[in-house]
Coordinates of C-alpha atoms and ligand atoms in Angstrom, one line a residue:
Chain A
M1 CA 175.8 84.4 123.9
I2 CA 175.2 86.6 120.9
R3 CA 176.3 84.7 117.8
I4 CA 176.7 86.5 114.5
E5 CA 177.3 84.2 111.5
N6 CA 178.2 85.5 108.0
V7 CA 176.0 88.6 108.2
S8 CA 176.1 90.9 105.2
L9 CA 174.0 94.0 104.6
K10 CA 173.3 96.1 101.6
H11 CA 171.4 99.4 101.1
G12 CA 170.5 99.4 97.4
A13 CA 173.8 98.8 95.6
A14 CA 176.0 99.9 98.5
S15 CA 177.4 97.2 100.7
I16 CA 177.4 98.2 104.4
L17 CA 178.5 95.0 106.1
Y18 CA 180.7 92.3 104.5
D19 CA 180.3 88.7 105.9
I20 CA 180.6 89.5 109.6
S21 CA 181.0 86.7 112.0
L22 CA 181.4 87.4 115.7
D23 CA 180.6 85.7 119.0
I24 CA 179.9 87.8 122.1
P25 CA 179.8 85.5 125.1
K26 CA 177.6 86.2 128.1
G27 CA 178.8 88.6 130.6
G28 CA 181.2 91.5 130.4
I29 CA 181.5 94.7 128.4
T30 CA 182.4 94.6 124.7
A31 CA 183.3 97.9 123.1
L32 CA 182.7 98.4 119.4
I33 CA 185.0 101.0 117.9
G34 CA 185.8 102.3 114.5
P35 CA 185.6 105.4 112.3
N36 CA 182.2 107.0 111.3
G37 CA 180.4 104.9 108.7
A38 CA 182.2 101.7 109.6
G39 CA 178.9 99.9 110.1
K40 CA 178.7 99.8 113.9
S41 CA 175.2 101.1 114.2
S42 CA 174.0 98.9 111.4
L43 CA 175.4 95.8 113.1
L44 CA 173.7 96.7 116.4
S45 CA 170.4 97.4 114.7
L46 CA 170.6 94.0 113.0
I47 CA 171.3 92.2 116.3
A48 CA 168.4 94.1 117.9
R49 CA 166.1 93.2 114.9
L50 CA 165.4 96.9 114.2
Q51 CA 166.1 96.1 110.5
P52 CA 165.5 92.8 108.8
L53 CA 168.4 90.4 108.3
Q54 CA 169.3 90.1 104.7
S55 CA 171.8 87.3 104.8
G56 CA 173.5 85.3 107.5
K57 CA 172.3 84.4 111.0
I58 CA 172.1 86.1 114.3
S59 CA 171.0 84.4 117.5
I60 CA 170.9 85.5 121.1
D61 CA 171.1 82.7 123.7
G62 CA 170.2 80.4 120.9
F63 CA 167.1 82.4 119.8
P64 CA 167.3 83.4 116.2
V65 CA 166.5 87.1 116.0
D66 CA 164.5 86.8 112.8
K67 CA 162.3 84.0 114.0
T68 CA 161.8 84.6 117.7
P69 CA 158.6 86.6 118.6
N70 CA 159.3 90.2 119.2
R71 CA 157.9 90.2 122.7
D72 CA 160.1 87.4 123.8
L73 CA 163.2 89.1 122.4
A74 CA 162.3 92.3 124.3
K75 CA 162.8 90.3 127.5
I76 CA 166.3 89.2 126.5
I77 CA 167.9 92.2 124.8
A78 CA 167.5 96.0 125.0
I79 CA 168.9 98.6 122.7
L80 CA 169.5 102.3 122.9
R81 CA 169.9 103.7 119.5
Q82 CA 172.3 106.4 118.6
D83 CA 169.8 109.0 117.6
S84 CA 166.9 108.3 119.9
I85 CA 164.6 111.3 120.0
V86 CA 161.5 111.3 122.2
T87 CA 158.8 113.7 120.9
S88 CA 156.2 112.9 123.5
R89 CA 155.7 115.1 126.4
L90 CA 156.8 112.7 129.1
R91 CA 158.3 112.8 132.6
V92 CA 161.6 111.0 133.2
R93 CA 159.9 108.4 135.5
E94 CA 157.3 107.7 132.8
L95 CA 160.0 107.1 130.1
V96 CA 162.0 104.8 132.4
G97 CA 158.7 103.0 133.2
F98 CA 158.3 102.3 129.5
G99 CA 161.3 100.0 129.8
R100 CA 159.0 97.7 131.8
F101 CA 156.5 97.3 128.9
P102 CA 157.7 93.9 127.8
H103 CA 157.0 92.4 131.2
G104 CA 153.5 93.6 131.9
R105 CA 152.3 95.1 128.6
G106 CA 152.0 98.5 130.4
R107 CA 150.5 97.5 133.7
L108 CA 153.1 98.4 136.4
T109 CA 153.3 96.1 139.4
S110 CA 155.1 97.0 142.7
E111 CA 158.0 95.0 141.4
D112 CA 158.1 97.2 138.3
H113 CA 158.1 100.3 140.4
A114 CA 161.0 98.9 142.4
V115 CA 163.0 98.3 139.2
I116 CA 162.1 101.8 137.9
G117 CA 163.3 103.4 141.2
Q118 CA 166.5 101.4 141.1
S119 CA 167.2 102.4 137.5
L120 CA 166.6 106.0 138.3
Q121 CA 169.1 105.7 141.2
Q122 CA 171.6 103.8 139.2
F123 CA 171.8 106.6 136.6
D124 CA 171.6 109.5 139.0
L125 CA 168.1 110.5 137.9
T126 CA 166.2 110.4 141.2
D127 CA 166.2 114.1 141.5
L128 CA 165.1 114.6 137.9
A129 CA 162.4 111.9 138.0
D130 CA 159.4 114.2 137.8
R131 CA 160.9 116.6 135.3
F132 CA 159.6 116.7 131.7
L133 CA 162.2 115.3 129.2
E134 CA 162.2 118.5 127.1
T135 CA 163.3 120.5 130.1
L136 CA 166.5 118.4 130.5
S137 CA 169.9 118.9 129.1
G138 CA 171.1 116.6 126.3
G139 CA 173.2 114.6 128.7
Q140 CA 170.5 114.2 131.3
R141 CA 168.1 113.0 128.6
Q142 CA 170.7 110.6 127.4
R143 CA 171.0 109.2 130.9
A144 CA 167.2 108.8 131.0
L145 CA 167.3 106.8 127.8
V146 CA 170.0 104.5 129.2
A147 CA 168.0 104.1 132.4
M148 CA 165.0 103.1 130.3
A149 CA 167.0 100.4 128.5
F150 CA 168.4 99.2 131.8
A151 CA 164.9 99.1 133.3
Q152 CA 164.0 96.6 130.6
G153 CA 165.8 94.1 132.8
T154 CA 167.4 92.2 129.9
D155 CA 170.5 90.1 130.1
Y156 CA 171.9 91.9 127.0
L157 CA 172.2 95.6 126.6
L158 CA 173.2 97.2 123.3
L159 CA 174.2 100.9 123.6
D160 CA 175.0 103.0 120.6
E161 CA 177.2 105.9 121.6
P162 CA 175.6 106.4 124.9
L163 CA 178.4 108.9 126.0
N164 CA 177.1 111.4 123.4
N165 CA 176.4 114.7 125.2
L166 CA 177.7 113.4 128.5
D167 CA 180.3 115.5 130.4
M168 CA 183.5 113.8 131.7
Y169 CA 181.9 113.2 135.1
F170 CA 178.8 111.5 133.8
S171 CA 180.7 109.6 131.1
R172 CA 182.8 108.1 133.9
E173 CA 179.7 107.5 136.1
L174 CA 177.9 105.8 133.2
M175 CA 180.8 103.5 132.4
R176 CA 181.2 102.6 136.1
S177 CA 177.5 101.8 136.3
L178 CA 177.8 99.6 133.3
R179 CA 180.9 97.9 134.8
A180 CA 178.8 97.4 138.0
I181 CA 175.9 95.8 136.2
A182 CA 178.2 93.6 134.2
D183 CA 180.1 92.4 137.3
D184 CA 177.3 92.2 139.9
A185 CA 174.3 91.3 137.8
G186 CA 176.1 89.4 135.1
K187 CA 174.8 91.6 132.3
T188 CA 176.3 91.6 128.8
V189 CA 176.9 95.0 127.5
V190 CA 177.8 95.8 123.9
I191 CA 178.6 99.5 123.6
V192 CA 179.7 101.7 120.7
L193 CA 182.3 104.1 121.9
H194 CA 184.2 106.9 120.3
D195 CA 186.2 107.8 123.4
I196 CA 188.8 105.0 123.0
N197 CA 190.2 105.7 126.5
Q198 CA 186.9 104.9 128.0
A199 CA 187.0 101.6 126.2
A200 CA 190.6 101.0 127.4
A201 CA 189.6 101.7 131.0
H202 CA 186.3 99.9 131.3
A203 CA 185.8 97.3 128.5
D204 CA 186.8 93.6 128.7
R205 CA 187.1 93.3 125.0
I206 CA 187.3 95.7 122.1
V207 CA 186.1 94.9 118.6
A208 CA 187.2 97.3 115.8
M209 CA 185.3 97.8 112.6
K210 CA 186.2 99.6 109.4
A211 CA 184.4 99.8 106.1
G212 CA 181.9 97.1 107.0
R213 CA 184.4 94.6 108.3
I214 CA 185.8 93.5 111.6
I215 CA 189.5 94.3 111.4
A216 CA 190.7 93.8 115.0
D217 CA 189.4 92.0 118.1
G218 CA 191.0 91.6 121.5
T219 CA 191.5 92.8 125.1
P220 CA 192.3 96.5 125.4
A221 CA 196.0 95.7 126.1
E222 CA 196.2 93.5 123.0
L223 CA 194.4 95.9 120.7
L224 CA 195.5 99.3 121.7
T225 CA 198.8 99.6 120.1
S226 CA 199.9 102.3 117.7
E227 CA 200.1 99.8 114.8
T228 CA 196.6 98.5 115.2
L229 CA 195.1 101.9 115.8
Q230 CA 196.8 103.2 112.7
R231 CA 195.2 100.3 110.8
I232 CA 191.7 101.2 112.2
F233 CA 191.7 105.0 112.1
S234 CA 194.4 105.7 109.5
F235 CA 196.5 108.0 111.5
D236 CA 199.3 107.7 113.9
M237 CA 198.7 108.0 117.7
P238 CA 201.1 107.2 120.5
V239 CA 200.0 104.9 123.2
I240 CA 201.3 105.0 126.7
T241 CA 200.5 102.9 129.7
I242 CA 199.5 104.3 133.1
D243 CA 198.8 101.9 136.0
G244 CA 198.5 99.0 133.5
T245 CA 195.8 100.8 131.4
P246 CA 196.7 101.8 127.9
V247 CA 196.1 105.5 127.2
V248 CA 195.8 106.6 123.6
M249 CA 197.1 110.0 122.8
H250 CA 194.8 110.6 119.8
F251 CA 194.3 114.2 120.5
R252 CA 197.7 115.7 119.7
Chain B
M1 CA 141.7 107.8 141.0
V2 CA 140.6 110.1 138.2
D3 CA 142.7 113.0 137.3
R4 CA 141.2 116.4 138.4
R5 CA 141.5 118.0 134.9
L6 CA 139.8 115.0 133.4
A7 CA 137.0 115.2 135.9
C8 CA 136.5 118.9 135.1
L9 CA 136.3 118.1 131.4
G10 CA 133.8 115.4 132.2
V11 CA 131.6 117.8 134.2
A12 CA 131.8 120.4 131.4
A13 CA 130.7 117.7 128.9
L14 CA 127.9 116.7 131.1
L15 CA 126.7 120.3 131.5
C16 CA 126.8 120.8 127.7
I17 CA 124.7 117.6 127.3
L18 CA 122.2 118.7 129.9
A19 CA 121.9 122.2 128.3
Y20 CA 121.5 120.6 124.9
M21 CA 118.6 118.4 126.1
T22 CA 116.8 120.9 128.2
I23 CA 117.1 124.5 127.0
G24 CA 114.1 125.9 125.2
L25 CA 111.8 122.8 125.6
R26 CA 108.4 123.6 124.2
G27 CA 105.4 121.8 122.8
N28 CA 105.2 118.1 122.9
I29 CA 108.0 117.5 125.4
G30 CA 108.2 113.8 124.9
F31 CA 108.6 114.1 121.2
V32 CA 111.1 116.9 121.3
L33 CA 113.2 115.0 123.9
A34 CA 113.3 111.9 121.8
L35 CA 114.3 113.9 118.7
R36 CA 117.0 115.7 120.7
A37 CA 118.3 112.4 122.2
T38 CA 118.7 110.9 118.8
K39 CA 120.7 113.9 117.5
L40 CA 122.7 114.0 120.7
A41 CA 123.6 110.4 120.3
A42 CA 124.9 111.2 116.8
L43 CA 126.9 114.3 118.0
I44 CA 128.5 112.3 120.7
Q45 CA 129.5 109.5 118.4
V46 CA 130.9 112.0 115.9
S47 CA 132.9 113.7 118.7
V48 CA 134.3 110.5 120.1
S49 CA 135.2 108.9 116.8
I50 CA 136.9 112.0 115.5
A51 CA 138.8 112.6 118.8
I52 CA 140.0 109.0 119.1
S53 CA 140.8 108.5 115.5
T54 CA 142.9 111.8 115.5
V55 CA 144.8 110.9 118.6
I56 CA 145.6 107.4 117.3
F57 CA 146.5 108.7 113.8
Q58 CA 148.9 111.3 115.3
T59 CA 150.6 108.7 117.4
V60 CA 151.0 106.3 114.6
T61 CA 152.4 108.9 112.2
N62 CA 154.4 110.4 115.0
N63 CA 153.3 114.0 114.4
R64 CA 151.0 116.6 115.9
I65 CA 149.8 118.3 112.8
L66 CA 148.3 115.6 110.6
T67 CA 144.9 114.2 111.1
P68 CA 142.9 111.6 109.2
S69 CA 140.9 114.3 107.4
I70 CA 144.0 116.4 106.5
M71 CA 145.3 113.2 105.0
G72 CA 142.2 113.0 102.9
L73 CA 140.6 109.9 104.6
D74 CA 137.1 111.4 104.7
A75 CA 137.4 112.4 101.0
L76 CA 138.4 108.9 100.4
Y77 CA 135.3 107.7 102.2
L78 CA 133.0 109.8 100.1
F79 CA 134.9 108.7 97.0
G80 CA 134.5 105.0 98.0
Q81 CA 130.8 105.6 98.6
M82 CA 130.3 107.2 95.2
L83 CA 132.4 104.4 93.6
L84 CA 130.1 101.8 95.0
V85 CA 127.1 103.7 93.7
F86 CA 128.7 104.0 90.3
L87 CA 129.8 100.4 90.0
L88 CA 126.8 98.7 91.5
G89 CA 124.1 101.3 90.8
G90 CA 122.7 99.3 87.9
L91 CA 122.3 96.3 90.1
G92 CA 119.8 97.9 92.4
Y93 CA 122.5 99.0 94.9
A94 CA 120.6 102.1 95.8
A95 CA 117.7 100.1 97.1
L96 CA 119.8 98.1 99.5
D97 CA 119.5 98.5 103.3
P98 CA 121.5 101.6 104.3
Q99 CA 123.2 99.7 107.1
L100 CA 124.4 97.1 104.7
K101 CA 125.7 99.8 102.3
F102 CA 127.4 101.5 105.2
S103 CA 129.2 98.3 106.2
G104 CA 130.4 97.9 102.6
E105 CA 131.7 101.5 102.6
V106 CA 133.5 101.0 105.9
L107 CA 135.3 97.9 104.6
L108 CA 136.2 99.7 101.4
L109 CA 137.6 102.6 103.3
M110 CA 139.6 100.4 105.5
A111 CA 141.1 98.6 102.5
L112 CA 141.9 101.8 100.6
A113 CA 143.3 103.6 103.7
A114 CA 145.6 100.7 104.5
G115 CA 146.7 100.4 100.9
L116 CA 147.5 104.1 100.6
L117 CA 148.9 105.0 104.0
L118 CA 150.9 101.9 104.9
P119 CA 153.5 102.3 102.2
M120 CA 154.0 105.9 103.2
L121 CA 154.5 104.9 106.9
K122 CA 156.7 102.0 106.0
H123 CA 159.1 104.2 104.1
R124 CA 159.0 106.7 107.0
I125 CA 158.6 109.6 104.7
D126 CA 158.9 112.9 106.5
M127 CA 156.1 115.1 107.7
G128 CA 156.2 117.7 105.0
L129 CA 155.9 115.1 102.3
M130 CA 153.1 113.4 104.2
L131 CA 151.2 116.7 104.4
L132 CA 151.7 117.3 100.7
A133 CA 150.7 113.8 99.8
G134 CA 147.6 114.2 102.0
I135 CA 146.5 117.4 100.4
I136 CA 147.0 116.0 96.9
L137 CA 145.1 112.8 97.8
G138 CA 142.3 114.8 99.3
V139 CA 141.9 117.0 96.2
L140 CA 142.3 113.9 94.0
F141 CA 139.5 112.0 95.7
R142 CA 137.2 115.0 95.9
S143 CA 137.6 115.5 92.2
L144 CA 137.2 111.8 91.4
Q145 CA 134.1 111.8 93.6
S146 CA 132.5 114.7 91.8
L147 CA 133.4 113.2 88.4
L148 CA 131.7 110.0 89.4
A149 CA 128.8 112.0 90.8
R150 CA 128.2 113.4 87.3
L151 CA 128.4 109.9 85.8
V152 CA 126.0 108.1 88.0
D153 CA 122.3 107.8 87.4
P154 CA 120.5 110.8 89.0
N155 CA 118.2 108.4 90.8
D156 CA 121.2 106.7 92.5
F157 CA 122.9 109.9 93.2
A158 CA 120.6 110.8 96.0
V159 CA 121.9 107.7 97.9
A160 CA 125.4 109.1 98.1
Q161 CA 126.1 112.2 100.1
G162 CA 126.2 115.3 98.2
A163 CA 127.6 117.4 101.0
S164 CA 131.2 118.3 100.8
F165 CA 131.3 119.9 104.3
A166 CA 129.9 118.9 107.6
N167 CA 126.4 119.7 108.7
F168 CA 125.8 119.0 112.3
N169 CA 122.2 119.9 112.0
D170 CA 121.3 117.2 109.6
V171 CA 122.6 113.9 110.8
R172 CA 122.0 110.5 109.2
T173 CA 120.0 109.0 112.0
D174 CA 119.2 105.8 110.0
L175 CA 122.8 104.7 110.5
L176 CA 122.9 105.6 114.2
I177 CA 122.6 102.1 115.7
F178 CA 125.1 100.5 113.4
A179 CA 127.5 103.4 113.8
A180 CA 127.1 103.2 117.6
V181 CA 128.2 99.6 117.6
L182 CA 131.3 100.5 115.5
T183 CA 132.1 103.4 117.7
V184 CA 131.8 101.4 120.9
V185 CA 133.9 98.5 119.6
G186 CA 136.5 101.0 118.3
V187 CA 136.7 102.8 121.6
V188 CA 137.0 99.6 123.6
I189 CA 139.9 98.4 121.3
A190 CA 141.6 101.8 121.6
W191 CA 141.3 101.9 125.3
R192 CA 142.7 98.4 125.7
A193 CA 145.6 99.4 123.5
R194 CA 146.4 102.6 125.4
H195 CA 149.7 101.3 126.7
V196 CA 150.7 100.0 123.3
L197 CA 149.9 103.5 121.9
D198 CA 152.2 105.1 124.5
I199 CA 155.0 102.8 123.3
L200 CA 154.3 103.5 119.6
A201 CA 154.6 107.2 120.3
L202 CA 158.3 106.6 121.0
G203 CA 158.9 105.8 117.4
A204 CA 159.2 102.6 115.3
D205 CA 162.7 101.6 116.6
S206 CA 162.0 102.1 120.3
A207 CA 158.7 100.3 119.9
T208 CA 160.4 97.3 118.2
G209 CA 163.0 97.2 120.9
L210 CA 160.2 97.0 123.5
G211 CA 158.6 94.1 121.8
V212 CA 155.9 95.8 119.7
T213 CA 155.8 94.5 116.2
W214 CA 155.6 97.8 114.5
S215 CA 154.1 97.1 111.0
R216 CA 151.4 94.7 112.3
T217 CA 150.4 97.0 115.1
V218 CA 150.3 100.1 112.9
T219 CA 148.2 98.3 110.3
G220 CA 145.7 97.4 113.0
F221 CA 145.5 101.0 114.2
L222 CA 145.1 102.4 110.7
L223 CA 142.2 100.1 110.1
L224 CA 140.7 101.2 113.4
V225 CA 141.2 104.9 112.4
A226 CA 139.5 104.2 109.0
A227 CA 136.5 102.7 110.6
L228 CA 136.1 105.6 113.0
V229 CA 136.5 108.1 110.2
A230 CA 133.8 106.3 108.3
V231 CA 131.5 106.6 111.3
S232 CA 131.9 110.4 111.6
T233 CA 131.9 111.1 107.8
A234 CA 128.8 108.9 107.3
L235 CA 126.9 110.7 110.1
V236 CA 127.7 114.4 109.4
G237 CA 130.0 114.6 106.4
P238 CA 133.7 115.5 106.2
V239 CA 135.2 117.7 109.0
A240 CA 138.6 119.0 108.1
F241 CA 140.1 120.6 111.2
F242 CA 137.9 119.6 114.1
G243 CA 140.0 116.6 115.1
L244 CA 143.2 118.7 115.1
L245 CA 141.5 121.5 117.2
V246 CA 140.2 119.0 119.7
V247 CA 143.4 117.1 120.2
A248 CA 145.5 120.3 120.5
V249 CA 143.2 121.7 123.1
A250 CA 142.9 118.4 125.0
E251 CA 146.7 118.0 125.1
R252 CA 147.1 121.4 126.6
I253 CA 144.5 120.7 129.2
V254 CA 145.9 117.4 130.5
D255 CA 149.5 118.3 129.7
T256 CA 150.6 114.8 128.8
R257 CA 150.6 112.5 125.8
R258 CA 149.8 109.4 127.8
H259 CA 146.9 107.8 126.0
A260 CA 145.1 106.8 129.2
M261 CA 144.6 110.5 129.7
M262 CA 144.7 111.8 126.1
M263 CA 142.0 109.7 124.6
P264 CA 139.3 110.5 127.2
A265 CA 140.4 114.1 127.4
A266 CA 140.1 114.5 123.6
A267 CA 136.7 112.8 123.4
L268 CA 135.3 115.0 126.2
T269 CA 136.8 118.1 124.7
A270 CA 135.1 117.2 121.4
I271 CA 131.8 116.7 123.1
V272 CA 132.1 120.1 124.9
I273 CA 132.9 121.9 121.6
L274 CA 130.4 120.1 119.4
V275 CA 127.4 119.7 121.8
G276 CA 128.1 122.9 123.6
G277 CA 128.5 124.7 120.3
Q278 CA 125.4 123.3 118.9
T279 CA 123.4 124.4 121.9
L280 CA 124.9 127.8 121.7
F281 CA 124.1 128.3 118.1
Q282 CA 120.6 126.8 118.3
H283 CA 119.5 128.9 121.1
G284 CA 121.8 131.8 121.6
L285 CA 123.0 132.8 118.2
G286 CA 120.0 131.8 116.2
N287 CA 121.5 130.0 113.2
S288 CA 122.7 126.5 114.0
S289 CA 124.0 125.7 110.5
T290 CA 127.0 128.0 111.0
L291 CA 128.6 125.9 113.8
G292 CA 130.4 123.8 111.2
V293 CA 131.9 126.8 109.7
V294 CA 133.0 128.3 113.0
I295 CA 134.6 125.0 114.1
E296 CA 136.4 124.7 110.9
F297 CA 137.6 128.3 111.2
A298 CA 138.9 127.7 114.7
G299 CA 140.4 124.4 113.7
G300 CA 142.1 126.0 110.7
L301 CA 143.6 128.6 113.0
A302 CA 144.9 125.9 115.3
F303 CA 146.4 124.1 112.3
L304 CA 148.3 127.3 111.3
V305 CA 149.5 127.9 114.9
L306 CA 150.8 124.3 115.2
L307 CA 152.5 124.5 111.8
F308 CA 154.1 127.8 112.8
L309 CA 155.2 126.6 116.2
G310 CA 156.5 123.3 114.7
S311 CA 158.5 125.1 112.0
R312 CA 160.3 127.2 114.6
K313 CA 161.4 124.2 116.7
Ligands
ADP401 N1 169.3 103.7 105.6 C1 170.5 103.7 105.0 N2 170.5 103.9 103.7 C2 171.7 103.9 103.0 N3 172.9 103.9 103.6 C3 172.9 103.8 104.9 C4 171.7 103.7 105.7 N4 172.1 103.6 107.0 C5 173.4 103.6 107.0 N5 173.9 103.7 105.8 C6 175.4 103.7 105.5 O1 175.9 102.6 106.1 C7 177.2 102.9 106.5 C8 177.4 102.5 107.9 O2 176.6 103.3 108.7 P1 176.5 103.1 110.3 O3 176.2 101.7 110.6 O4 175.6 104.1 110.8 O5 178.0 103.5 110.7 P2 178.6 103.8 112.1 O6 177.6 103.6 113.2 O7 179.8 102.9 112.3 O8 179.1 105.3 112.1 C9 177.5 104.4 106.3 O9 178.2 104.5 105.1 C10 176.1 104.9 106.0 O10 176.1 106.0 105.1
MG402 MG1 176.7 104.9 114.4

């Protein structure tokens, strides 16, 4: 379980997060939604100890993120940042292989190679495995980065807007892959999404943030109502239900 | 299995070394060979330390244009050397064993480099600013060094290096053994860290996510870079663009940034250019003191090309 207790964050005088407390139990997909600047990326980077905790506590499976050795955390939790850019000249297979670093400090065993192959396959990258990253489209590169995080083999996976640059087909494929690893492998996925209908269709739980606070939290059916969405995004959008899944008409 | 391109580079380096040792042997062959072997050892150390320190520095700062010398580290070394002469000159510093002095200078450079560069890296200032800061620091330390040079006792002055540019003809052979130990230790550390360097090249956040403690690791590498810069600067003097040239050429030859390939490739490329160039200038083109100038010219061109390509991306 990821346990967040009374976490606040400031950059200089500006408050970014206000006293956030949240428990994310093991297993399932939790979608984090909210307008730009709500603090979603900041919260994820605190959970993944990419920036130091200023106040409050965060623990993962009981390990406090600010006191547990970095190496050990890297075997429990993997993160894909929103604006990951890789400047090195690398092939897709090499990049995905870096995900195995926490396990062998760079020496790849046959087991590692098996995991790498499986990640490539899971994210439809087998045909692209020997291509250089800079020769890929933005969406293909994004998938390679997700595959790398998956190859890390952690129980917890934090993904910050992984659908960026993905077309409709691959957005759906990625969400289905995440659904599969959550259901079959018992992984815990926390994902920042802007496409609220993806959250509706694939997430078990939606947590909504606004201006540094959590303002709504529940299953898609509970949370995706016109009133709640109005509260989160400050505009009116009709919600209809198709085959039991809420569909938010935010585009009209 | 060794990569084919790496093997070619190795053969080329070996040929250059052979040519350096054997072309134009005359007179007392035993004596000449011994003399050449000493200089060769120095040239190889300089090549390896510049190549490895540049690769690591570029990885740690996440750029392809900066090198330790462009950031003024060699100027800092010469400044530190002069500072020690200035502060301790009256205490008979000049008469101390050169190896002992060298160790002091290495430690001082490591401390100064870490003190200056770490804050810049921690605040993740961008490349343009880094470059500017490096140029300013370089000028600053060169001026401070020449100021100190005017203030020290002329008898002590001879102890510090006067040269402000590299001379591959006139190497400090008295430091050779000690420098060799430093270089070998540095290379072993760098080689063992090749996978960690690959991870650092992904950037601070990705490296943290993969379990590398960024600030501690980067501090360690900066200290290593400083020690290697001290080796090459002590042996031949400051070399501004050589590292940049070598790494840019090596990266194009092996076509990867994996450090298991890049580090040996850069070191071998440096040996080919330096030892091969020295042979060529000694025997073919007559005047061996111009090699430094030619290398700097080519390196400077490489710098401009990289800057130009980088700015268009
Ligand atoms: N390094 C920083 N310095 C100052 N402000 C920052 C920094 N990083 C983020 N912020 C601010 O924190 C707020 C939340 O940002 P972020 O967590 O990226 O939001 P989201 O991911 O929800 O769009 C924004 O107002 C942003 O401007
Ligand atoms: Mg964000």
